[in-house]
Coordinates of C-alpha atoms and ligand atoms in Angstrom, one line a residue:
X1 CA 12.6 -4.6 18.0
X2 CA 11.1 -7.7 17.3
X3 CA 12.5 -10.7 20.0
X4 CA 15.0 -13.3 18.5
X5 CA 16.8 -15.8 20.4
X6 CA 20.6 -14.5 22.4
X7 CA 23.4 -15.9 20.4
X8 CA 25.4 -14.7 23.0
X9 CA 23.4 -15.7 25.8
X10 CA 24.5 -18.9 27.5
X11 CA 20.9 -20.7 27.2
X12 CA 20.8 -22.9 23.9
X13 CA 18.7 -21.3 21.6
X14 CA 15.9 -23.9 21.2
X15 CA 15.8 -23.8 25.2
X16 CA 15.2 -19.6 24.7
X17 CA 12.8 -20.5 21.7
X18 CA 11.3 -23.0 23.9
X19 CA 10.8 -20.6 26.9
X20 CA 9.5 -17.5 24.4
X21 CA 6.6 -19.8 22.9
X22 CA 5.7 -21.0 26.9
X23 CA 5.6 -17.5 27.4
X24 CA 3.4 -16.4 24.7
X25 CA 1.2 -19.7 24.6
X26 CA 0.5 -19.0 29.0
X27 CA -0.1 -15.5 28.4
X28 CA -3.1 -16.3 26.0
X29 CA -1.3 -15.0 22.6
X30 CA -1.7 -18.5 21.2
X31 CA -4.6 -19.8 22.8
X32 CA -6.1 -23.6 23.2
X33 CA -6.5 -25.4 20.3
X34 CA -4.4 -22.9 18.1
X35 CA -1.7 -23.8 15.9
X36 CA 1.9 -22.3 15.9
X37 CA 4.0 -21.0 13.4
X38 CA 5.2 -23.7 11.5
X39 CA 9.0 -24.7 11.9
X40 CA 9.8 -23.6 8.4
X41 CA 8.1 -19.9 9.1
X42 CA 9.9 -19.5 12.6
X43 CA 13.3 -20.6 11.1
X44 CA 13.6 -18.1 9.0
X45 CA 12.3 -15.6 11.3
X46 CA 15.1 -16.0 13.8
X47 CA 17.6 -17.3 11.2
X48 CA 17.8 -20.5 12.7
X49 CA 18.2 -24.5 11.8
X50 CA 14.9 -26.1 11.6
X51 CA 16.3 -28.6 13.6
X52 CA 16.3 -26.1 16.7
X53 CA 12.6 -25.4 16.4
X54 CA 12.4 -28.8 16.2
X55 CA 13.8 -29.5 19.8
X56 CA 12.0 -26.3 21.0
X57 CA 8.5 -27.7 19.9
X58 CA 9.9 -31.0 21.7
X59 CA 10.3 -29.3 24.5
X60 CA 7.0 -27.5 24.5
X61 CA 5.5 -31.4 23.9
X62 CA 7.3 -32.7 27.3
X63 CA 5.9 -29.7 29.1
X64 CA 2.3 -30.9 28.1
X65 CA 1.7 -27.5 26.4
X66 CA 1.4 -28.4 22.5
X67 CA 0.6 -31.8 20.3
X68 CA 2.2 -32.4 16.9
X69 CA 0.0 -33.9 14.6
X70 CA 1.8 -34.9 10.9
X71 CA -0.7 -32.6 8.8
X72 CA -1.7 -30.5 11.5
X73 CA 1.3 -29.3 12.4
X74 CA 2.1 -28.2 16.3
X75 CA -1.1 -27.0 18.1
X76 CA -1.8 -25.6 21.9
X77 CA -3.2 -28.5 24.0
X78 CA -7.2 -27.7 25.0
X79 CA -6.3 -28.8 28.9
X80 CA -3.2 -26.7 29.2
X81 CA -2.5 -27.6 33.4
X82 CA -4.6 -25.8 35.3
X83 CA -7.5 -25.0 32.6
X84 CA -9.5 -27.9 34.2
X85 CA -12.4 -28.5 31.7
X86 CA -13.0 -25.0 30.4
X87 CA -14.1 -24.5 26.4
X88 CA -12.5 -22.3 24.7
X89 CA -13.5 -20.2 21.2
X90 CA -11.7 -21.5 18.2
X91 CA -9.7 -18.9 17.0
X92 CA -9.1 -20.0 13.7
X93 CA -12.3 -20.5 12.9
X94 CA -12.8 -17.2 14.1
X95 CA -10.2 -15.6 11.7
X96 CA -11.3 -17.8 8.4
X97 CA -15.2 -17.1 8.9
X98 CA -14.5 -12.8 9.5
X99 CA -15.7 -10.9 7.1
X100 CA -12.7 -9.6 5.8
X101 CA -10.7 -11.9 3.4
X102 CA -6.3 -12.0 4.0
X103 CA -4.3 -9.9 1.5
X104 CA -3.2 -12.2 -1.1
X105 CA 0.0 -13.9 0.1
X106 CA 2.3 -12.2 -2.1
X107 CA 1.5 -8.9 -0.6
X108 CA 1.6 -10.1 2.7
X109 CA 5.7 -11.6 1.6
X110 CA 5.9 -7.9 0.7
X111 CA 4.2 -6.3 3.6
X112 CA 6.2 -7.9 6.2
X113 CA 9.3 -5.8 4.7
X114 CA 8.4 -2.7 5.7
X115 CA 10.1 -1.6 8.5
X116 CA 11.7 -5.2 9.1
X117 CA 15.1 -5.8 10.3
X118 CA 16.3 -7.9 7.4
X119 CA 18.7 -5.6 4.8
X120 CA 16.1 -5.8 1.8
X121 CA 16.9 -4.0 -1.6
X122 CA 13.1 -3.0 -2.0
X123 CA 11.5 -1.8 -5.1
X124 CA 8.2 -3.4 -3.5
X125 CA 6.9 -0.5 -1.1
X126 CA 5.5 2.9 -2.7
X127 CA 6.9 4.9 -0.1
X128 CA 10.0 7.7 0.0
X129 CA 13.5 6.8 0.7
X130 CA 14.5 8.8 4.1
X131 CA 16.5 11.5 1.6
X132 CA 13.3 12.2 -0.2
X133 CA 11.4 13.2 3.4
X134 CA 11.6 16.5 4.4
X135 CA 13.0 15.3 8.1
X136 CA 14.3 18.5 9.2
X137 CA 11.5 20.4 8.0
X138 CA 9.7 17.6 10.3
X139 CA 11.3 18.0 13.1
X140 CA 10.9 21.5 13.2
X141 CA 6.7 21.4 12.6
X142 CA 6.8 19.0 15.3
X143 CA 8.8 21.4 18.0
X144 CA 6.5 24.2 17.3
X145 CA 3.6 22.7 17.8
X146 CA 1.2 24.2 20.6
X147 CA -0.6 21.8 21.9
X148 CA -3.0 24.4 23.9
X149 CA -3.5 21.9 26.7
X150 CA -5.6 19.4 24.9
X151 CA -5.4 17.2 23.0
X152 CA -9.1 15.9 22.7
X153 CA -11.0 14.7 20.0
X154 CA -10.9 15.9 16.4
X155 CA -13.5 17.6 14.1
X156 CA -14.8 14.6 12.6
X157 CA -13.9 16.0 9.2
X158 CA -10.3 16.9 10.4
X159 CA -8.1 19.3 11.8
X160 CA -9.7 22.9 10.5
X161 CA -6.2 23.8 10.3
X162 CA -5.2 21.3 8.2
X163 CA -8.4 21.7 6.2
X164 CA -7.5 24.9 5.6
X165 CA -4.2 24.3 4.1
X166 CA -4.9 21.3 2.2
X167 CA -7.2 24.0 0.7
X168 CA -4.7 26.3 -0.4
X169 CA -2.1 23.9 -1.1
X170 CA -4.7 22.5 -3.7
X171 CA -5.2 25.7 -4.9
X172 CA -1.6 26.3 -5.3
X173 CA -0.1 23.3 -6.7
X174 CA -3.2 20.9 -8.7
X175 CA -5.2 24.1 -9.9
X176 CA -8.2 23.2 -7.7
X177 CA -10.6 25.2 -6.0
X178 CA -12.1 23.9 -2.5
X179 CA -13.6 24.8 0.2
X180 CA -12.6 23.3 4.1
X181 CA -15.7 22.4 5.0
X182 CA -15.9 20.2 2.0
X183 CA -12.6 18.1 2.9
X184 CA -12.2 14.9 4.5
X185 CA -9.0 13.9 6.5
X186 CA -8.1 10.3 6.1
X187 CA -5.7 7.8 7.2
X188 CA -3.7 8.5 4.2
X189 CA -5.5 7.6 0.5
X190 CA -6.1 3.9 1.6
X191 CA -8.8 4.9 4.3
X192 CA -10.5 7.2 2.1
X193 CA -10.9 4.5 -0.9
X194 CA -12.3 2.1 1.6
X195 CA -14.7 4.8 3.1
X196 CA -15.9 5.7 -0.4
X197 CA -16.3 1.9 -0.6
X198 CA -17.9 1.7 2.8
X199 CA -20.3 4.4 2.7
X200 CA -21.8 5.2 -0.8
X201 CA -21.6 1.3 -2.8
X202 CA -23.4 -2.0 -1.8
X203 CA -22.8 -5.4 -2.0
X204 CA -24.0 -6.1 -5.9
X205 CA -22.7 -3.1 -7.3
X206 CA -20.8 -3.0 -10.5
X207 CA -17.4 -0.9 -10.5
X208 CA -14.6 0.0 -13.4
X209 CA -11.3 0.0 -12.2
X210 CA -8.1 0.5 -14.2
X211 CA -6.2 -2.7 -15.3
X212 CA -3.4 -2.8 -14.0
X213 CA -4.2 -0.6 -10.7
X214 CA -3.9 0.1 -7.2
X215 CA -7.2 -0.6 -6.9
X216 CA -6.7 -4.4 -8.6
X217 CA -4.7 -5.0 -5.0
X218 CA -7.1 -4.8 -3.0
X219 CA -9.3 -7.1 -1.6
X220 CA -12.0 -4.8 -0.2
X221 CA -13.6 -4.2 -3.4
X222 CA -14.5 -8.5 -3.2
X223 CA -14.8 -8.1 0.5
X224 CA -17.5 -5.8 0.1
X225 CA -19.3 -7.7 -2.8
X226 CA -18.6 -5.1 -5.6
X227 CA -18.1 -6.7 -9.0
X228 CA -15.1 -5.1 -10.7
X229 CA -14.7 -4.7 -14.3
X230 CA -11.4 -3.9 -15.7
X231 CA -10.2 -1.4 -18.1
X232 CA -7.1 -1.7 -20.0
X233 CA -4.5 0.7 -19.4
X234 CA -2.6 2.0 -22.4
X235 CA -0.1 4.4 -23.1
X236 CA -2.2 7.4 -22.8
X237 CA -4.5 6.1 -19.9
X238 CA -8.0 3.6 -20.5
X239 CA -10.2 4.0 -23.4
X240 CA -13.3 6.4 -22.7
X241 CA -15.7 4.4 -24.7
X242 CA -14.7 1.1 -22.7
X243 CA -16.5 2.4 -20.5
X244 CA -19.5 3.0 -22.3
X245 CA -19.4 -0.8 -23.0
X246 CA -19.1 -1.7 -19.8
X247 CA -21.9 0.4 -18.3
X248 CA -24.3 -1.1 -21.2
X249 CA -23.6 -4.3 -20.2
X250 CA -23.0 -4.3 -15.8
X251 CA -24.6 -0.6 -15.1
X252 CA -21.6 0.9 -13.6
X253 CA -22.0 2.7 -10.0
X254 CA -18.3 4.1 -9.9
X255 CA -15.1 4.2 -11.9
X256 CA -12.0 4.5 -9.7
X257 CA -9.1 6.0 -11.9
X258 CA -5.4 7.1 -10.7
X259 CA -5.1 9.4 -13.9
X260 CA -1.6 10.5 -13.5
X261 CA 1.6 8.9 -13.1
X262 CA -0.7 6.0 -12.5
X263 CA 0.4 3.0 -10.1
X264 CA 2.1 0.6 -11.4
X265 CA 2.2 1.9 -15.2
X266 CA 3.4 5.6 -14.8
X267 CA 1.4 6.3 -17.4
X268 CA -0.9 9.6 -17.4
X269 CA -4.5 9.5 -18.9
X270 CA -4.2 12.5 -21.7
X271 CA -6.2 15.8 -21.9
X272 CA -8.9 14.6 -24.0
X273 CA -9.4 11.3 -22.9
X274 CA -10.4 13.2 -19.6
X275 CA -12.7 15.3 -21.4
X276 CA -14.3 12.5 -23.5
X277 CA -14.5 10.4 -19.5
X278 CA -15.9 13.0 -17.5
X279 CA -18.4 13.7 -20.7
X280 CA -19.8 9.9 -20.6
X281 CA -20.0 9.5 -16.6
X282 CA -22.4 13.1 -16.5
X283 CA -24.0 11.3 -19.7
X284 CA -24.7 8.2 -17.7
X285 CA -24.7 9.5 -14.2
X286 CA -21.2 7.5 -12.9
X287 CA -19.3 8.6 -10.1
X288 CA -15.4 9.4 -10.1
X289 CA -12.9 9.3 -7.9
X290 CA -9.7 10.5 -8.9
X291 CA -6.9 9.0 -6.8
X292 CA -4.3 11.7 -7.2
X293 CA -1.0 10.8 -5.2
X294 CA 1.4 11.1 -7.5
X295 CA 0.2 14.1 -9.8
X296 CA 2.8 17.4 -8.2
X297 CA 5.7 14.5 -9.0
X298 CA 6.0 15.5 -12.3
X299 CA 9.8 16.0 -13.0
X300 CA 9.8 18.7 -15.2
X301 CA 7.6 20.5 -12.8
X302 CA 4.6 20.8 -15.3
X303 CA 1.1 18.8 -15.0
X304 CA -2.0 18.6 -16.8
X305 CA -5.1 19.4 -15.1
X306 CA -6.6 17.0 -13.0
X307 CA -10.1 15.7 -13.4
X308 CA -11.2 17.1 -10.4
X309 CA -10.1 21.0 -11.5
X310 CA -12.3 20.3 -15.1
X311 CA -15.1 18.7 -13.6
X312 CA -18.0 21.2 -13.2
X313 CA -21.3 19.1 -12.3
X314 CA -19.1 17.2 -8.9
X315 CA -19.0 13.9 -10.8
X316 CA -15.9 13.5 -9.0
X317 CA -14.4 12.5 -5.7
X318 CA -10.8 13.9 -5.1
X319 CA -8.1 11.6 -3.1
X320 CA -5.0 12.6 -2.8
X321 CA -2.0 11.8 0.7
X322 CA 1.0 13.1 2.1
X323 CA 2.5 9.8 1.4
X324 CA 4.3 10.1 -2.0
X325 CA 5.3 13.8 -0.8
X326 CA 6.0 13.8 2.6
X327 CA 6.1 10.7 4.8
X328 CA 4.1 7.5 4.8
X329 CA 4.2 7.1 8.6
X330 CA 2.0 10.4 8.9
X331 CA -1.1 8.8 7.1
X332 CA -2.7 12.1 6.2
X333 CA -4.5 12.0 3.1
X334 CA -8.4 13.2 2.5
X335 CA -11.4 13.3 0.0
X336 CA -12.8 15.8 -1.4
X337 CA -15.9 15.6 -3.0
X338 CA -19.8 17.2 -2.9
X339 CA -21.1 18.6 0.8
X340 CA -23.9 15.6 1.1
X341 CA -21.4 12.8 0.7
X342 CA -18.6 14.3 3.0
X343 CA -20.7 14.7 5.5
X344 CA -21.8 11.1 5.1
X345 CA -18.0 10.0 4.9
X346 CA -17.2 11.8 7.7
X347 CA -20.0 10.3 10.2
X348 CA -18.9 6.7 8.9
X349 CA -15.2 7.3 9.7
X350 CA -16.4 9.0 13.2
X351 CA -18.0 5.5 13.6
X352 CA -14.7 3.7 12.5
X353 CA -12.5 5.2 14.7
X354 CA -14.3 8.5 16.6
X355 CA -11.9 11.0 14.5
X356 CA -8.4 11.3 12.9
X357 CA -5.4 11.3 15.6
X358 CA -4.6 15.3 16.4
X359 CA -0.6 15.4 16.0
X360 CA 0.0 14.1 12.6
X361 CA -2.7 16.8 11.5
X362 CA -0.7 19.3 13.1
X363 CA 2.7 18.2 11.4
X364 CA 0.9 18.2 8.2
X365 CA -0.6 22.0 8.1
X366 CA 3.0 23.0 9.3
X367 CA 4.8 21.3 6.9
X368 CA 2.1 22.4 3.8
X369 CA 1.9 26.0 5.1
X370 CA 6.2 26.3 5.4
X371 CA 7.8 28.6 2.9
X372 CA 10.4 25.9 3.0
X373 CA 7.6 23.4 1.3
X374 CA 8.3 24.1 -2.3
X375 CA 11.9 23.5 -2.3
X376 CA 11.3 20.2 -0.7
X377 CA 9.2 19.7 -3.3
X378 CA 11.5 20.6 -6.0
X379 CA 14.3 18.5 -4.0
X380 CA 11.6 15.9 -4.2
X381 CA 11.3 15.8 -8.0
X382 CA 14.8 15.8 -8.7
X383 CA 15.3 12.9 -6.7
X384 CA 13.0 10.9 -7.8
X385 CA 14.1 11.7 -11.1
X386 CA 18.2 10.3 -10.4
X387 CA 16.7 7.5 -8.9
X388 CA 14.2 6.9 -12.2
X389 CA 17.4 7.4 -14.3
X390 CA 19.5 5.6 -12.7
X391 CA 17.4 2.2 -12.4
X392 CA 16.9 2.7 -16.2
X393 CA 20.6 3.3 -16.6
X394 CA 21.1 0.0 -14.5
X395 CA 18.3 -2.5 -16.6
X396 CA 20.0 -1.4 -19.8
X397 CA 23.1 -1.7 -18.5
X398 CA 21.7 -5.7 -16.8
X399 CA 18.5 -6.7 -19.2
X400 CA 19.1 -4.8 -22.5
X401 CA 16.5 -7.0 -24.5
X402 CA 15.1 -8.8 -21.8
X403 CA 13.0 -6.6 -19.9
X404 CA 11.0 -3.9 -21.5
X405 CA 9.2 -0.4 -20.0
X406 CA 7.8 2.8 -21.1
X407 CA 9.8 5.8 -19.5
X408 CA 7.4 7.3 -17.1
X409 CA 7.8 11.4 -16.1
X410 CA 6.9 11.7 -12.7
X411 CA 5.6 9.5 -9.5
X412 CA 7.8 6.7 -8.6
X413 CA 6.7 3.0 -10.6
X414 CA 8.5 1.5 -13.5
X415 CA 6.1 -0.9 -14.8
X416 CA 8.5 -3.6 -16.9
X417 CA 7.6 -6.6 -18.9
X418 CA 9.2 -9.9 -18.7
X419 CA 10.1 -10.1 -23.1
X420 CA 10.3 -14.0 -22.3
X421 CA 6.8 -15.0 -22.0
X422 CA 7.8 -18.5 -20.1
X423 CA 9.5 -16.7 -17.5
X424 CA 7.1 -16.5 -14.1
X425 CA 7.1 -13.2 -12.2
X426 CA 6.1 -15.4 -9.4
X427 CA 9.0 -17.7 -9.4
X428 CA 11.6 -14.7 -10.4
X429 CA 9.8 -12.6 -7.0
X430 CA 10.9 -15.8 -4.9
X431 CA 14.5 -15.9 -6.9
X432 CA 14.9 -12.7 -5.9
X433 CA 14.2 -12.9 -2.2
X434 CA 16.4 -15.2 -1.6
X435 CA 19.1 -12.4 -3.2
X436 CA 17.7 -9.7 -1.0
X437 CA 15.6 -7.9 -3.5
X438 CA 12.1 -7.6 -3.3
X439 CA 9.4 -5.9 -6.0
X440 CA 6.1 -6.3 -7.1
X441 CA 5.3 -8.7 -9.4
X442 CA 2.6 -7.7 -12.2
X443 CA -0.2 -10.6 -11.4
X444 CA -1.0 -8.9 -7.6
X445 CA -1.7 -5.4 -9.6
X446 CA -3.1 -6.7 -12.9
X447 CA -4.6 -9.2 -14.8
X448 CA -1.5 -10.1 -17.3
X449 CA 1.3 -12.2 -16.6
X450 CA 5.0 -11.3 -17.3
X451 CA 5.3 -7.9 -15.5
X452 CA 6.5 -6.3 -13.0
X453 CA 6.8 -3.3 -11.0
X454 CA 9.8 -1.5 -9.9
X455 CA 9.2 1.3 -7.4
X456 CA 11.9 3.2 -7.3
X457 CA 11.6 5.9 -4.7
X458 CA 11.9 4.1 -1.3
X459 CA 15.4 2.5 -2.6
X460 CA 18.5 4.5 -1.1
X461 CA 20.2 5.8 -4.2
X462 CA 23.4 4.2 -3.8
X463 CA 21.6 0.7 -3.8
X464 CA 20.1 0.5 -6.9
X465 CA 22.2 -0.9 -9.4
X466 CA 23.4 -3.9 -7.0
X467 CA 19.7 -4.5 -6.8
X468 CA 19.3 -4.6 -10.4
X469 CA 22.3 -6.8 -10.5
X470 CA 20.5 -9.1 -8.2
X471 CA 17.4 -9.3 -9.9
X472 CA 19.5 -9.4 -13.3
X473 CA 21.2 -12.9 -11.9
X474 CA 17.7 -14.0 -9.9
X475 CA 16.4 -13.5 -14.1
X476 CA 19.5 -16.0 -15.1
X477 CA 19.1 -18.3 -13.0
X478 CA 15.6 -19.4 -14.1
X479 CA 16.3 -19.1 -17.9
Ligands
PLP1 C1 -2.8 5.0 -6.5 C2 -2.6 4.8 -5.0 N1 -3.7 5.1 -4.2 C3 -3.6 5.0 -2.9 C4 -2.5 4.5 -2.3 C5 -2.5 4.4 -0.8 O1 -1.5 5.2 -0.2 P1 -1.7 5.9 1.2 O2 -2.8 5.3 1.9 O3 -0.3 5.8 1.9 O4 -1.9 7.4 0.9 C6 -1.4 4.2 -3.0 C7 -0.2 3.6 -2.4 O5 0.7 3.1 -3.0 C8 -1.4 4.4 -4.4 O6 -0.4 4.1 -5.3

């Protein structure tokens, strides 16, 4: 757990705030010259008055450790006693020179959620709700696991094992025929979009992504120097010949498409239009990669081929996780593409981090290879499908008229617009917060205003209409 000041201690709490940040500023976690949290931030941390960061900072000022500035805010002192006249690296400059760019501050307000102590309602996080993980099924991959006395490094492609069932559980549920040696094992589908990022673009290159995406969110495409061109999503998925355009006018290298149950729009890209897509990139000679988390959601149980399974001339790369099935915390997910780049994926992740940790492998090929796998899966899709009904039950029941959304038929986002176009998602997402709800609002996923996202698989069941009764009233209050 996270430290917070002792209400019940009998040291005043700016004296124990006081003595935390002494603590943290001697043992070198805020250097010389860096700044503290500001009083605002570490209030609302530890659910206290300003006023008693106030007298901590005070008492950190006495103690010759910190100088407030008005502007500057509270900074570590370069002589802290004893330093004598030693120079020390600027950390900040450090951290806004790296190469790597923050998350945009919205989605670092989201990120600090997961897992927090704070009670949130969150429809934020595109994760499972502990009744949608298969825990006992988890527990019992984890006690039979052998560990054979070592528990050395990986295959740099991943656990054979696990390779092997990936392979048949792709077979078996998406319709798509694979081969181990021609998987990747990733930290979960985020890992493998950067490494297809890392390892086969350049700064300069020209990408198509969908608008709104997954993909929009994240900053690596602009940390790496890719240009991104957008392409509208609609009902039925992007418009083939969009692309066309595009590539005419910016020479497209790679389109990055989440064809079913897409993220945020739970939309799904239809048959033909996958035809027609796959047609023009082999026309034009542009890489796919298909990222596939959500696609064995689909409530009724059906689900139309995936790009992958029609493509015959390995146009595409295949990324798919465990995280919308399983668990999030196990960060399995993996590529699969053409022998040449996995093997050229694989050495840049072995020089990222030497090879994927052993145990979560393990779990996974357990847990894909039980016989007890398709009922979870089945359990799986019901759930998600009471918890899709009953937030739609709940906004009719709250925002008849004012909010409006498309009914999507498997993965876990309700994408919703705002009907009244002077109402910002930006402001509503603070409203909220303050009422304990927190979702995604449209601009970090998307270049139009006036939506939002509603993930509904991480809430608890039983919590869903009060958080649609919050964010009903957070919507009142700014009309
Ligand atoms: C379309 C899509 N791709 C990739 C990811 C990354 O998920 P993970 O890395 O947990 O597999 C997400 C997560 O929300 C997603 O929606």
């Amino acid at each position: 757990m996270e430290w917070r000041p002792d209400r019940a201690s009998e040291v005043p709490l700016y004296k124990q705030i006081a003595n935390y940040l002494e603590s943290r500023i001697l043992n070198g976690e805020f250097p010389p010259g860096s700044r503290l949290p500001s009083e605002r931030v570490l209030a609302n941390q530890w659910k206290v008055n300003r006023s008693t960061v106030n007298c901590a900072f005070e008492e950190l000022r006495s103690a010759g450790l910190v100088s407030r500035i008005v502007g500057r805010g509270t900074v570590v002192i370069r002589n802290l006693p004893g330093s004598g006249t030693k120079q020390f690296p600027n950390w900040d400059m450090y951290v806004k020179q790296g190469y790597y760019p923050p998350n945009n501050p919205v989605n670092q307000n989201i990120y600090r959620f997961i897992r927090a102590d704070e009670p949130m309602i969150n429809f934020a996080i595109g994760e499972l709700s502990s009744d949608l993980q298969p825990v006992e099924l988890m527990k019992e991959a984890y006690s039979s696991i052998e560990l054979n006395n070592d528990l050395g490094y990986e295959h740099i492609q991943g656990n054979i094992t696990l390779r092997e069932t990936i392979s048949e559980h792709m077979k078996t549920y998406r319709k798509i025929e694979s081969t181990p040696s021609s998987l990747l094992i990733t930290s979960g589908a985020q890992q493998a979009i950067h490494l297809i990022i890392r390892g086969l673009l350049k700064p300069g290159d020209s990408v198509a992504i969908e608008d709104p995406s997954y993909a929009y969110s994240l900053p690596i495409f602009h940390s790496e120097g890719l240009h991104t061109h957008l392409l509208p999503v609609q009902n039925n998925g992007i418009d083939p010949d969009q692309i066309i355009t595009l590539h005419k006018r910016y020479r497209l290298k790679m389109l990055f498409l989440n064809p079913t149950y897409q993220n945020p729009t739970g939309t799904t890209l239809d048959l033909e239009r996958r035809r027609r897509i796959l047609e023009i990139c082999s026309k034009f000679g542009i890489a796919i990669v298909e990222d596939d988390p959500y696609s064995i959601t689909g409530y009724d149980g059906t689900s139309i081929p995936s790009m992958k399974s029609m493509d015959k001339e390995g146009l595409v790369l295949y990324v798919s996780s465990l995280t919308k099935i399983i668990a999030s915390g196990l960060r399995i997910g993996w590529i699969l593409g053409p022998q040449t780049v996995i093997n050229h994926l694989a050495d840049v992740k072995q020089q990222f981090d030497f090879s994927h940790p052993s145990l979560p492998q393990l779990i996974a090929a357990k847990l894909l290879s039980s016989k007890h796998f398709d009922e979870h899966i089945m359990h799986l899709r019901e759930g998600l499908k009471i918890k899709r009904d009953l937030t739609i039950r709940s906004l009719e029941k709250e925002l008849k008229g004012i909010i409006s959304f498309s009914v999507p038929e498997g993965g876990i986002h309700l994408w919703c617009k705002l009907n009244d176009e002077e109402i910002d998602e930006n402001l509503l997402f603070k409203e909220s917060l303050k009422k304990g709800v927190v979702f995604a609002p449209g601009s970090t996923l998307g270049s139009k205003h006036n939506y939002i996202r509603l993930t509904y698989s991480r809430v608890e069941t039983n919590c869903i209409s009060e958080g649609i009764q919050l964010l009903a009233q957070s919507l009142r209050e700014l009309e």
